[in-house]
Amino acid sequence: MPRYLIRRLGQAVLVVAGVIVLTFAVMRLVPGDPAVAYAGPKATAAELAEARRRFGLDDPLPVQLWNYVRDLLGGDWGTSLHTRQPVRDDLFQAFPASLELVGAALIIALVAGIPLGIAAARYKGRLPDLSVRLSSMLAVSVPVFWLALALQTVFASGLGWFPVAGEYDASLDRTSPLHLYTNITAVDALITGNWPILTSTLSHLVLPALVIAAYPAGVVAQMTRAALIEESSRDHARLERALGFGETAVLTRFALRPALNPVLSLIALVFAYSIVNGFLVEAVFNWPGLGRYAADSIRSLDTPAIAGVTLLVAVLYVIANLAVDLLQGVVDPRVRAR
Amino acid sequence: MTAPALPVFRRTPLRRLAGVDRLAVAGAVLLGIVVLAALLAPWIAPYPEDGGSATHPLEALLPPSGAHWFGTDQVGRDVLSRVLFGARTSLLIAVAVLAVSGVAGVILGVVAGYAGGWARDVIMRVTDIFLAFPALLLSLALAVVLQPSVTTVIVAIAVTWWPWYARLTASVASSVATRGFVDSARCLGVPAPLIVLRHVLPNSLTPVLVQLSLDGGGVILTAAALSYLGLGAHEPTSEWGLMVQQGQSLFTTDWWVVTFPGLAILVTAFSFNVLGEGLRARLSR
């Protein structure tokens, strides 16, 4: 195990290094002079030179890359041009909201996707199977921004069942202020027993979380179905049938646990994808997460902020991948040999 | 003990058709309709000039009717005509992205898979780095850097898409490379480039082709998302994501402006997914 751990960690470090270099390269390609963007259109030549010197834009590229890496490791992710705050602080503020939204979406996806996958595998080739397969393919084919607009129009603006936008009713900040521990509103409200904010957050969460859940739910249902069908054609399933277990029991009591292994590793991979898919949904529902921050940064060509968001999501993806591989290495020793 | 009698199937054309996964057929038919709509748009669109920059201010935002099946948009253009022309933009992007990233990925993958050793390590580590960026994220960053246009969308998505094919081809090619017929070709003194081209490549392509048809939907969705964010096609091009963006503030009052382009994206992505899923089921049988 230690050798596998070291090799896998080494690979992850290498990928993160590559991600940093690639982000730096993309950042340098952004049109417009960051010094002009920071100093403003009315800046004098001296102010511009000062800004250039401050951002180190006069140095050769390799030196800039080296400084960039050094600053990143030292915790300095640059200063956002549009909020004028350290990018790291901005990300720390925006990320928990995204995590809350995507977390809720993934829970919905698992709760809906796994039973649907079981039902499809149980009635393979029959009507329930076909309808699960078709609806899961519909779920992965729907454009999220359009679904977000449609649900918002029908269920929020139209029927008024859910709030139109935001994370919770802002007026509650005065009547029942929230103490922050994790910065994830729903979690903080739960552990401090702040029911007004908790219920408000949950009702604001429903629509955007449902939209983001569509894709992972479809993939989870397909994966559960495929893994169950494969697992229930193995020898142990034949033995269980010979012992008199019914088909449903074979699937849920014996085949489900090994079949969930690939499903869980899938969830980790879908996590980063859902964060980015969430960008579009956050924009529609005005959710104060990474997506809204990224959209504002793109609009103002805020290079350090764009680089920060890109880097954060890419690193999250690497970590999620690593966690899955290590977990599988623990569960299934054969993985380590690969 | 005698072996149980195997059922005998005669290969009549009808049976052969029934053997093909019905999903694959359904997907192919659906996709065929979209392709036809794209090819014939100038002739079947009720108001072909509305696919471009024509404006009819007096007919703005008319609800669906006999004259305008899908209604009209903010400047009075026929939404049905624009949806039909939009199929051209979306399919053009999908074909271009899949061709560019497919070819690049397959070449790198087959080299990595056959050569092995350090060449494989280098190529696979580079694909790992690109795979760490979710496609929409890296396309987003690139699309900000380049000027917004259809070409930008194609370049940005292709850059993020090729590593999947490189990785898939490499894993198939490395197992093909250990097969007997490759060994015998090597023993006969066939030069390595020719072995790759004649023996390894053709035998590694099937899974990639299935993956390409599965990914068509993903490319369409990513392209629509970039255009929705204003980083892709712009006026007067008919593009579904752009149409949704331009009409989104009107959704509550004039639902048809947003609903039909969105449905067009859904149907096209769905047809790619159904076709790919059917092909994969057929392949794994």
Coordinates of C-alpha atoms in Angstrom, one line a residue:
Chain A
M1 CA 0.0 0.0 0.0
P2 CA 2.7 2.6 0.8
R3 CA 4.3 2.3 -2.6
Y4 CA 0.9 2.6 -4.3
L5 CA 0.1 5.6 -2.1
I6 CA 3.4 7.3 -3.0
R7 CA 3.1 6.7 -6.7
R8 CA -0.4 7.9 -6.8
L9 CA 0.4 11.0 -4.7
G10 CA 3.4 11.8 -7.0
Q11 CA 1.1 11.6 -10.1
A12 CA -1.3 14.0 -8.4
V13 CA 1.4 16.5 -7.6
L14 CA 2.6 16.3 -11.2
V15 CA -0.9 17.0 -12.5
V16 CA -1.4 20.0 -10.1
A17 CA 2.0 21.4 -11.3
G18 CA 0.8 21.1 -14.9
V19 CA -2.5 22.6 -14.1
I20 CA -0.7 25.7 -12.6
V21 CA 1.5 26.1 -15.7
L22 CA -1.5 25.8 -18.0
T23 CA -3.6 28.3 -16.0
F24 CA -0.6 30.7 -16.0
A25 CA -0.3 30.3 -19.8
V26 CA -4.1 31.0 -20.4
M27 CA -3.9 33.9 -18.0
R28 CA -1.0 35.5 -19.9
L29 CA -3.1 35.2 -23.1
V30 CA -5.9 37.3 -21.8
P31 CA -6.4 40.4 -24.0
G32 CA -6.0 43.8 -22.3
D33 CA -3.3 45.0 -19.9
P34 CA -4.0 43.9 -16.3
A35 CA -2.2 47.1 -15.2
V36 CA -4.6 49.3 -17.1
A37 CA -7.5 47.3 -15.7
Y38 CA -6.2 47.8 -12.2
A39 CA -5.1 51.5 -12.4
G40 CA -8.2 52.6 -14.3
P41 CA -8.6 54.4 -17.6
K42 CA -7.6 57.8 -16.2
A43 CA -4.3 56.6 -14.8
T44 CA -1.1 58.6 -15.5
A45 CA 2.0 57.0 -17.0
A46 CA 3.6 56.9 -13.6
E47 CA 0.6 55.2 -12.0
L48 CA 0.6 52.6 -14.8
A49 CA 4.3 52.0 -14.4
E50 CA 3.7 51.6 -10.7
A51 CA 0.9 49.1 -11.3
R52 CA 3.1 47.2 -13.8
R53 CA 5.9 47.0 -11.3
R54 CA 3.5 45.9 -8.5
F55 CA 2.2 43.0 -10.6
G56 CA 5.7 42.1 -11.8
L57 CA 4.6 42.5 -15.4
D58 CA 8.1 43.8 -16.5
D59 CA 9.8 40.6 -15.6
P60 CA 10.6 37.8 -18.1
L61 CA 7.9 35.1 -18.4
P62 CA 9.8 32.3 -16.6
V63 CA 10.5 34.7 -13.6
Q64 CA 6.8 35.6 -13.6
L65 CA 5.8 31.9 -13.6
W66 CA 8.3 31.3 -10.7
N67 CA 6.9 34.3 -8.7
Y68 CA 3.3 33.1 -9.5
V69 CA 4.0 29.6 -8.1
R70 CA 5.8 31.0 -5.1
D71 CA 2.9 33.3 -4.3
L72 CA 0.4 30.5 -4.7
L73 CA 2.2 28.2 -2.4
G74 CA 2.6 31.1 0.1
G75 CA -1.2 31.5 0.1
D76 CA -1.2 34.7 -2.1
W77 CA -3.6 34.0 -5.0
G78 CA -3.4 37.6 -6.3
T79 CA -5.8 40.5 -5.9
S80 CA -9.1 40.5 -7.8
L81 CA -9.4 43.5 -10.1
H82 CA -13.2 43.9 -9.6
T83 CA -13.7 43.3 -5.9
R84 CA -10.2 44.7 -5.0
Q85 CA -9.9 41.9 -2.4
P86 CA -7.5 39.0 -2.2
V87 CA -8.8 36.3 -4.6
R88 CA -8.3 33.7 -1.9
D89 CA -10.7 35.5 0.4
D90 CA -13.2 35.9 -2.4
L91 CA -13.0 32.1 -3.2
F92 CA -13.3 31.2 0.5
Q93 CA -16.5 33.3 0.6
A94 CA -18.0 32.0 -2.6
F95 CA -17.0 28.3 -2.5
P96 CA -19.2 27.2 0.5
A97 CA -22.3 28.4 -1.3
S98 CA -21.4 26.3 -4.4
L99 CA -20.6 23.4 -2.2
E100 CA -24.0 23.6 -0.5
L101 CA -25.8 23.7 -3.9
V102 CA -23.8 20.9 -5.5
G103 CA -23.9 18.8 -2.3
A104 CA -27.7 19.0 -2.3
A105 CA -27.8 18.2 -6.0
L106 CA -25.6 15.1 -5.5
I107 CA -27.8 13.9 -2.6
I108 CA -30.9 14.2 -4.8
A109 CA -29.0 12.4 -7.7
L110 CA -28.1 9.4 -5.5
V111 CA -31.5 9.2 -3.8
A112 CA -33.2 9.2 -7.2
G113 CA -30.6 7.5 -9.4
I114 CA -29.8 4.4 -7.4
P115 CA -33.4 3.1 -6.9
L116 CA -34.2 3.9 -10.6
G117 CA -31.1 1.9 -11.6
I118 CA -32.2 -1.0 -9.4
A119 CA -35.7 -1.0 -10.9
A120 CA -34.3 -0.9 -14.4
A121 CA -31.9 -3.9 -13.7
R122 CA -34.7 -5.8 -12.0
Y123 CA -37.0 -5.5 -15.0
K124 CA -34.3 -5.6 -17.6
G125 CA -35.6 -5.3 -21.2
R126 CA -39.2 -4.5 -20.0
L127 CA -41.1 -1.3 -19.7
P128 CA -39.6 0.0 -16.5
D129 CA -36.1 -0.6 -17.9
L130 CA -36.8 1.2 -21.1
S131 CA -38.5 4.2 -19.4
V132 CA -35.5 4.6 -16.9
R133 CA -33.0 4.3 -19.7
L134 CA -34.9 6.9 -21.9
S135 CA -35.5 9.3 -19.0
S136 CA -31.8 9.1 -17.8
M137 CA -30.7 9.9 -21.4
L138 CA -33.1 12.8 -21.4
A139 CA -31.7 14.0 -18.1
V140 CA -28.1 14.1 -19.4
S141 CA -29.2 15.8 -22.7
V142 CA -31.0 18.8 -21.2
P143 CA -29.3 22.1 -21.4
V144 CA -29.0 23.2 -17.7
F145 CA -29.4 26.9 -18.3
W146 CA -32.6 26.3 -20.2
L147 CA -34.0 23.9 -17.6
A148 CA -33.1 26.5 -14.9
L149 CA -35.0 29.2 -16.7
A150 CA -37.9 26.9 -17.4
L151 CA -38.3 25.8 -13.7
Q152 CA -37.8 29.3 -12.5
T153 CA -40.5 30.6 -14.8
V154 CA -43.0 27.9 -14.0
F155 CA -42.5 27.1 -10.3
A156 CA -41.1 30.4 -9.0
S157 CA -42.4 33.3 -11.1
G158 CA -45.6 31.5 -12.3
L159 CA -46.9 29.3 -9.5
G160 CA -45.0 31.0 -6.7
W161 CA -44.2 27.7 -5.0
F162 CA -40.5 28.5 -4.5
P163 CA -38.5 31.8 -4.2
V164 CA -37.2 33.2 -7.5
A165 CA -33.6 33.8 -6.6
G166 CA -30.9 34.1 -3.9
E167 CA -29.7 31.8 -1.1
Y168 CA -32.1 32.9 1.7
D169 CA -34.4 35.7 2.6
A170 CA -32.0 38.6 3.4
S171 CA -34.4 40.2 5.8
L172 CA -33.8 37.3 8.2
D173 CA -30.3 38.6 8.8
R174 CA -31.9 41.2 11.1
T175 CA -34.5 39.1 12.8
S176 CA -32.4 36.0 13.3
P177 CA -28.8 36.6 12.5
L178 CA -26.7 33.6 11.6
H179 CA -23.4 32.6 13.3
L180 CA -20.9 31.3 10.7
Y181 CA -18.9 28.2 11.4
T182 CA -18.5 26.4 8.1
N183 CA -19.8 29.2 5.9
I184 CA -22.2 26.7 4.4
T185 CA -25.5 28.5 5.3
A186 CA -27.7 25.4 5.6
V187 CA -25.2 23.6 7.8
D188 CA -24.6 26.6 10.0
A189 CA -28.3 27.2 10.4
L190 CA -28.8 23.5 11.3
I191 CA -26.1 23.3 13.9
T192 CA -27.0 26.6 15.5
G193 CA -30.7 25.7 15.4
N194 CA -31.6 28.8 13.3
W195 CA -34.9 27.4 11.9
P196 CA -36.1 30.5 10.0
I197 CA -32.9 30.7 7.9
L198 CA -32.7 26.9 7.5
T199 CA -36.2 26.6 6.1
S200 CA -35.6 29.7 3.9
T201 CA -32.4 28.2 2.6
L202 CA -33.9 24.9 1.9
S203 CA -36.8 26.4 -0.1
H204 CA -34.3 28.5 -2.1
L205 CA -32.2 25.3 -2.7
V206 CA -34.9 23.1 -4.2
L207 CA -35.1 24.4 -7.8
P208 CA -31.4 25.1 -8.5
A209 CA -30.4 21.8 -6.9
L210 CA -33.0 19.9 -9.0
V211 CA -31.5 21.4 -12.2
I212 CA -27.9 20.5 -11.3
A213 CA -29.1 17.0 -10.1
A214 CA -30.5 16.1 -13.6
Y215 CA -27.1 15.1 -15.1
P216 CA -25.6 13.1 -12.2
A217 CA -29.0 11.4 -11.5
G218 CA -29.0 10.2 -15.2
V219 CA -25.5 9.0 -15.0
V220 CA -25.9 7.3 -11.6
A221 CA -29.1 5.5 -12.8
Q222 CA -27.3 4.2 -16.0
M223 CA -24.2 3.2 -14.0
T224 CA -26.2 1.4 -11.3
R225 CA -28.2 -0.5 -13.9
A226 CA -25.1 -1.6 -15.8
A227 CA -23.1 -2.6 -12.7
L228 CA -26.1 -4.5 -11.3
I229 CA -26.7 -6.4 -14.5
E230 CA -23.0 -7.4 -14.7
E231 CA -22.9 -8.4 -11.0
S232 CA -26.1 -10.5 -11.1
S233 CA -24.7 -12.6 -14.0
R234 CA -21.7 -13.7 -11.9
D235 CA -21.4 -17.2 -10.3
H236 CA -22.3 -16.0 -6.8
A237 CA -25.6 -14.7 -8.1
R238 CA -26.2 -18.2 -9.7
L239 CA -25.6 -19.8 -6.3
E240 CA -28.0 -17.4 -4.6
R241 CA -30.7 -18.2 -7.1
A242 CA -30.1 -21.9 -6.6
L243 CA -30.5 -21.4 -2.9
G244 CA -33.9 -20.0 -3.6
F245 CA -33.4 -16.3 -3.3
G246 CA -35.8 -14.3 -5.5
E247 CA -34.5 -12.0 -8.2
T248 CA -35.1 -8.8 -6.1
A249 CA -33.2 -10.3 -3.2
V250 CA -30.3 -11.3 -5.4
L251 CA -30.0 -7.7 -6.7
T252 CA -30.6 -5.8 -3.4
R253 CA -29.0 -8.1 -0.9
F254 CA -26.0 -9.4 -2.7
A255 CA -25.3 -7.6 -6.0
L256 CA -25.9 -4.0 -4.8
R257 CA -22.9 -3.5 -2.6
P258 CA -20.2 -4.5 -5.1
A259 CA -22.1 -2.7 -7.8
L260 CA -22.1 0.6 -5.8
N261 CA -18.3 0.8 -5.9
P262 CA -18.1 2.1 -9.5
V263 CA -21.1 4.4 -8.8
L264 CA -19.4 6.1 -5.9
S265 CA -16.2 6.7 -7.8
L266 CA -18.4 8.1 -10.6
I267 CA -19.9 10.6 -8.1
A268 CA -16.5 12.0 -7.3
L269 CA -15.8 12.6 -11.0
V270 CA -19.2 14.1 -11.5
F271 CA -18.6 16.5 -8.6
A272 CA -16.2 18.8 -10.4
Y273 CA -18.4 18.7 -13.5
S274 CA -21.4 19.6 -11.5
I275 CA -19.6 22.6 -9.9
V276 CA -18.9 24.0 -13.4
N277 CA -22.4 23.1 -14.6
G278 CA -23.6 24.9 -11.5
F279 CA -22.0 28.1 -12.8
L280 CA -24.8 28.5 -15.3
V281 CA -27.5 27.6 -12.8
E282 CA -26.1 30.0 -10.2
A283 CA -26.2 32.8 -12.8
V284 CA -29.9 32.1 -13.4
F285 CA -30.9 31.8 -9.7
N286 CA -28.4 34.5 -8.5
W287 CA -26.8 32.1 -6.1
P288 CA -23.9 33.7 -4.3
G289 CA -21.4 31.0 -5.3
L290 CA -18.3 30.5 -7.5
G291 CA -20.4 30.7 -10.7
R292 CA -21.6 34.2 -10.0
Y293 CA -18.1 35.2 -9.0
A294 CA -16.7 33.7 -12.3
A295 CA -19.4 35.4 -14.4
D296 CA -18.5 38.8 -12.8
S297 CA -14.8 38.1 -13.3
I298 CA -15.3 37.2 -17.0
R299 CA -17.3 40.4 -17.6
S300 CA -14.6 42.6 -16.2
L301 CA -11.7 40.5 -17.7
D302 CA -10.5 40.0 -14.1
T303 CA -7.5 37.7 -14.8
P304 CA -6.4 36.8 -11.3
A305 CA -9.9 36.0 -10.3
I306 CA -10.5 33.8 -13.4
A307 CA -7.2 32.0 -12.8
G308 CA -8.2 31.5 -9.2
V309 CA -11.5 29.9 -10.0
T310 CA -10.0 27.7 -12.7
L311 CA -7.2 26.6 -10.4
L312 CA -9.5 25.9 -7.5
V313 CA -11.9 23.7 -9.6
A314 CA -9.1 21.8 -11.3
V315 CA -7.4 21.1 -8.0
L316 CA -10.7 19.9 -6.5
Y317 CA -11.0 17.5 -9.4
V318 CA -7.5 16.1 -8.9
I319 CA -8.2 15.7 -5.1
A320 CA -11.6 14.0 -5.8
N321 CA -9.9 11.6 -8.3
L322 CA -7.1 10.9 -5.8
A323 CA -9.5 10.2 -3.0
V324 CA -11.5 7.8 -5.2
D325 CA -8.4 5.9 -6.3
L326 CA -7.0 5.6 -2.7
L327 CA -10.4 4.5 -1.4
Q328 CA -10.7 1.9 -4.1
G329 CA -7.1 0.8 -3.3
V330 CA -8.2 0.2 0.3
V331 CA -11.4 -1.6 -0.6
D332 CA -10.0 -3.6 -3.5
P333 CA -6.3 -4.6 -3.3
R334 CA -6.2 -5.6 -7.0
V335 CA -6.4 -1.8 -7.9
R336 CA -3.0 -1.2 -6.3
A337 CA -1.3 -3.6 -8.6
R338 CA -2.3 -1.6 -11.7
Chain B
M1 CA -24.9 -36.9 -22.4
T2 CA -25.7 -34.9 -25.5
A3 CA -25.2 -31.2 -25.9
P4 CA -28.5 -29.2 -25.8
A5 CA -29.7 -28.3 -29.2
L6 CA -28.8 -24.7 -30.1
P7 CA -31.6 -22.6 -31.6
V8 CA -31.0 -22.0 -35.3
F9 CA -31.5 -18.5 -36.6
R10 CA -31.7 -17.9 -40.3
R11 CA -30.2 -14.5 -41.3
T12 CA -33.1 -13.0 -43.1
P13 CA -32.9 -9.2 -43.7
L14 CA -35.8 -8.6 -41.3
R15 CA -34.1 -10.6 -38.5
R16 CA -30.8 -8.8 -39.1
L17 CA -32.6 -5.5 -38.6
A18 CA -34.3 -6.8 -35.4
G19 CA -30.8 -7.8 -34.2
V20 CA -29.6 -4.3 -34.3
D21 CA -30.3 -2.5 -31.1
R22 CA -33.6 -0.7 -31.5
L23 CA -32.3 2.3 -29.5
A24 CA -29.5 2.7 -32.0
V25 CA -32.0 2.8 -34.9
A26 CA -34.3 5.3 -33.0
G27 CA -31.3 7.5 -32.3
A28 CA -30.1 7.3 -35.9
V29 CA -33.6 8.2 -37.2
L30 CA -33.9 11.2 -34.8
L31 CA -30.4 12.4 -35.6
G32 CA -31.2 12.0 -39.3
I33 CA -34.1 14.3 -39.0
V34 CA -32.0 17.0 -37.4
V35 CA -29.3 16.6 -40.1
L36 CA -31.9 16.9 -42.8
A37 CA -33.4 20.0 -41.2
A38 CA -29.9 21.5 -41.1
L39 CA -29.1 20.6 -44.7
L40 CA -32.5 21.7 -46.1
A41 CA -32.9 24.8 -43.9
P42 CA -32.8 27.4 -46.7
W43 CA -35.6 25.4 -48.6
I44 CA -37.9 24.2 -45.8
A45 CA -37.7 27.3 -43.5
P46 CA -41.0 29.2 -44.0
Y47 CA -39.1 32.5 -43.9
P48 CA -35.5 31.8 -45.0
E49 CA -34.4 35.4 -44.7
D50 CA -35.3 35.4 -41.0
G51 CA -32.4 33.0 -40.4
G52 CA -30.1 36.0 -40.8
S53 CA -30.4 39.7 -39.9
A54 CA -33.9 40.5 -41.4
T55 CA -36.2 42.5 -39.0
H56 CA -39.9 43.0 -39.0
P57 CA -40.6 45.3 -36.1
L58 CA -44.4 45.2 -36.7
E59 CA -44.5 41.5 -36.2
A60 CA -42.4 41.3 -33.0
L61 CA -43.3 38.7 -30.4
L62 CA -46.3 37.2 -32.1
P63 CA -47.5 34.0 -30.3
P64 CA -47.4 30.7 -32.3
S65 CA -50.0 30.7 -35.1
G66 CA -50.6 29.2 -38.5
A67 CA -48.3 31.8 -40.1
H68 CA -45.6 31.4 -37.5
W69 CA -45.7 27.9 -35.9
F70 CA -43.1 28.8 -33.2
G71 CA -44.1 32.5 -33.0
T72 CA -41.8 35.4 -33.6
D73 CA -38.9 36.9 -31.7
Q74 CA -38.1 40.4 -30.3
V75 CA -37.4 41.8 -33.8
G76 CA -40.2 39.9 -35.6
R77 CA -38.2 37.0 -37.0
D78 CA -39.9 33.6 -37.4
V79 CA -38.6 31.4 -34.5
L80 CA -39.2 28.2 -36.5
S81 CA -36.9 29.4 -39.3
R82 CA -34.2 30.4 -36.8
V83 CA -34.4 27.1 -35.0
L84 CA -34.0 25.3 -38.4
F85 CA -31.0 27.5 -39.3
G86 CA -29.6 27.0 -35.8
A87 CA -29.3 23.2 -36.5
R88 CA -26.7 24.2 -39.1
T89 CA -24.5 26.0 -36.5
S90 CA -24.8 23.3 -33.8
L91 CA -24.1 20.4 -36.1
L92 CA -21.2 22.3 -37.8
I93 CA -19.7 22.8 -34.3
A94 CA -20.3 19.2 -33.3
V95 CA -18.7 17.7 -36.5
A96 CA -15.7 20.1 -36.4
V97 CA -15.0 19.5 -32.7
L98 CA -15.4 15.7 -33.0
A99 CA -13.3 15.5 -36.1
V100 CA -10.4 17.7 -34.8
S101 CA -10.3 16.2 -31.3
G102 CA -11.0 12.6 -32.6
V103 CA -8.1 12.7 -35.1
A104 CA -5.7 14.4 -32.6
G105 CA -6.6 12.0 -29.8
V106 CA -6.5 8.9 -31.9
I107 CA -3.0 9.7 -33.3
L108 CA -1.5 10.5 -29.9
G109 CA -3.4 7.5 -28.3
V110 CA -2.3 4.9 -30.9
V111 CA 1.4 6.1 -30.6
A112 CA 1.2 6.0 -26.8
G113 CA -0.5 2.6 -26.8
Y114 CA 1.8 1.0 -29.3
A115 CA 5.1 2.6 -28.3
G116 CA 4.7 2.2 -24.5
G117 CA 7.6 3.3 -22.3
W118 CA 8.4 6.9 -21.9
A119 CA 6.4 8.1 -24.9
R120 CA 3.3 6.6 -23.3
D121 CA 4.1 8.1 -19.9
V122 CA 4.6 11.6 -21.3
I123 CA 1.4 11.6 -23.4
M124 CA -0.7 10.2 -20.6
R125 CA 0.6 12.7 -18.1
V126 CA -0.3 15.6 -20.5
T127 CA -3.8 14.1 -21.0
D128 CA -4.1 13.9 -17.2
I129 CA -3.4 17.6 -16.9
F130 CA -6.0 18.5 -19.5
L131 CA -8.5 16.1 -18.0
A132 CA -8.2 17.9 -14.7
F133 CA -10.1 20.8 -16.2
P134 CA -13.8 20.2 -16.7
A135 CA -14.5 20.8 -20.4
L136 CA -16.7 23.9 -19.8
L137 CA -14.2 25.5 -17.5
L138 CA -11.2 25.4 -19.8
S139 CA -13.4 26.3 -22.8
L140 CA -14.7 29.2 -20.7
A141 CA -11.2 30.5 -19.9
L142 CA -10.1 30.1 -23.6
A143 CA -13.3 31.7 -24.9
V144 CA -12.6 34.7 -22.8
V145 CA -9.1 35.0 -24.2
L146 CA -10.1 34.6 -27.9
Q147 CA -12.7 36.8 -29.6
P148 CA -16.3 35.4 -29.3
S149 CA -17.2 33.5 -32.5
V150 CA -18.2 30.1 -33.7
T151 CA -14.6 29.3 -34.5
T152 CA -13.6 30.2 -30.9
V153 CA -16.2 27.7 -29.6
I154 CA -14.8 25.0 -31.9
V155 CA -11.2 25.6 -30.9
A156 CA -12.0 26.0 -27.1
I157 CA -14.1 22.7 -27.0
A158 CA -11.6 20.7 -29.2
V159 CA -8.7 21.7 -26.9
T160 CA -10.6 20.2 -23.9
W161 CA -12.0 17.2 -25.7
W162 CA -9.1 15.4 -27.3
P163 CA -7.6 13.8 -24.2
W164 CA -10.6 11.5 -23.8
Y165 CA -9.9 9.9 -27.1
A166 CA -6.1 9.8 -26.5
R167 CA -6.7 7.9 -23.3
L168 CA -9.3 5.6 -24.7
T169 CA -7.3 4.8 -27.9
A170 CA -4.1 4.2 -25.8
S171 CA -5.8 1.6 -23.6
V172 CA -7.3 -0.2 -26.6
A173 CA -4.1 0.0 -28.7
S174 CA -1.9 -1.3 -25.9
S175 CA -4.0 -4.4 -25.7
V176 CA -4.1 -4.8 -29.5
A177 CA -0.3 -4.4 -29.6
T178 CA 0.1 -7.6 -27.6
R179 CA -2.0 -9.7 -29.9
G180 CA -0.5 -12.5 -32.1
F181 CA -1.0 -10.9 -35.5
V182 CA 0.9 -7.8 -34.4
D183 CA 3.8 -10.0 -33.1
S184 CA 3.9 -11.9 -36.4
A185 CA 3.9 -8.7 -38.4
R186 CA 6.8 -7.5 -36.3
C187 CA 8.7 -10.8 -36.9
L188 CA 8.1 -10.5 -40.6
G189 CA 10.0 -7.2 -40.4
V190 CA 7.1 -4.9 -41.1
P191 CA 8.3 -1.4 -40.1
A192 CA 6.6 0.0 -37.0
P193 CA 4.8 2.9 -38.7
L194 CA 3.1 0.5 -41.1
I195 CA 2.2 -1.9 -38.2
V196 CA 0.5 1.0 -36.4
L197 CA -1.3 2.2 -39.5
R198 CA -2.4 -1.2 -41.0
H199 CA -2.9 -3.4 -37.9
V200 CA -3.2 -1.5 -34.6
L201 CA -5.2 1.5 -35.8
P202 CA -8.0 -0.3 -37.6
N203 CA -8.4 -2.7 -34.7
S204 CA -8.6 0.1 -32.1
L205 CA -11.1 2.3 -33.7
T206 CA -14.5 0.8 -32.8
P207 CA -14.7 2.0 -29.2
V208 CA -13.6 5.4 -30.2
L209 CA -16.3 5.7 -32.9
V210 CA -18.9 4.7 -30.3
Q211 CA -17.5 7.3 -27.8
L212 CA -17.6 9.9 -30.6
S213 CA -21.3 9.4 -31.1
L214 CA -22.0 9.5 -27.4
D215 CA -20.0 12.7 -27.1
G216 CA -21.9 14.6 -29.8
G217 CA -24.5 15.5 -27.3
G218 CA -21.9 16.8 -24.8
V219 CA -20.3 19.0 -27.5
I220 CA -23.7 20.4 -28.5
L221 CA -24.5 21.2 -24.8
T222 CA -21.1 22.8 -24.1
A223 CA -21.3 24.9 -27.3
A224 CA -24.8 26.1 -26.4
A225 CA -23.6 27.0 -22.9
L226 CA -20.7 29.0 -24.3
S227 CA -23.1 30.9 -26.7
Y228 CA -25.5 31.4 -23.8
L229 CA -22.8 33.1 -21.8
G230 CA -22.1 35.3 -24.8
L231 CA -18.7 33.7 -25.6
G232 CA -19.8 32.0 -28.8
A233 CA -21.9 32.8 -31.9
H234 CA -23.3 36.4 -32.1
E235 CA -26.0 38.2 -34.0
P236 CA -27.2 37.7 -36.6
T237 CA -26.2 34.0 -36.6
S238 CA -29.0 31.6 -35.6
E239 CA -27.7 29.7 -32.6
W240 CA -29.9 28.0 -30.1
G241 CA -27.9 28.9 -26.9
L242 CA -27.8 32.6 -28.1
M243 CA -31.5 32.5 -28.8
V244 CA -32.2 31.4 -25.2
Q245 CA -29.9 34.1 -23.8
Q246 CA -31.6 36.8 -25.9
G247 CA -35.1 35.7 -24.9
Q248 CA -34.6 34.8 -21.3
S249 CA -36.0 38.0 -19.9
L250 CA -39.2 37.4 -21.9
F251 CA -39.8 33.9 -20.6
T252 CA -42.7 34.8 -18.4
T253 CA -44.6 36.8 -21.0
D254 CA -43.4 35.3 -24.4
W255 CA -42.5 31.7 -23.6
W256 CA -42.1 30.5 -27.2
V257 CA -38.9 32.7 -27.8
V258 CA -37.0 30.5 -25.2
T259 CA -38.9 27.2 -25.2
F260 CA -38.3 26.1 -28.8
P261 CA -34.6 26.7 -29.1
G262 CA -34.1 24.9 -25.8
L263 CA -36.1 22.0 -27.0
A264 CA -34.0 21.9 -30.2
I265 CA -30.8 21.6 -28.1
L266 CA -32.5 18.9 -26.0
V267 CA -33.7 16.8 -29.0
T268 CA -30.3 17.0 -30.8
A269 CA -28.3 16.1 -27.7
F270 CA -30.8 13.3 -26.9
S271 CA -30.5 11.8 -30.4
F272 CA -26.7 11.6 -30.1
N273 CA -27.0 10.0 -26.7
V274 CA -29.6 7.4 -27.8
L275 CA -27.6 6.5 -30.9
G276 CA -24.3 6.2 -28.8
E277 CA -26.0 4.2 -26.1
G278 CA -27.5 1.8 -28.6
L279 CA -24.2 1.4 -30.4
R280 CA -22.5 0.7 -27.0
A281 CA -25.1 -1.9 -26.0
R282 CA -24.6 -3.6 -29.4
L283 CA -20.8 -3.5 -29.0
S284 CA -20.7 -4.9 -25.5
R285 CA -22.9 -7.8 -26.3

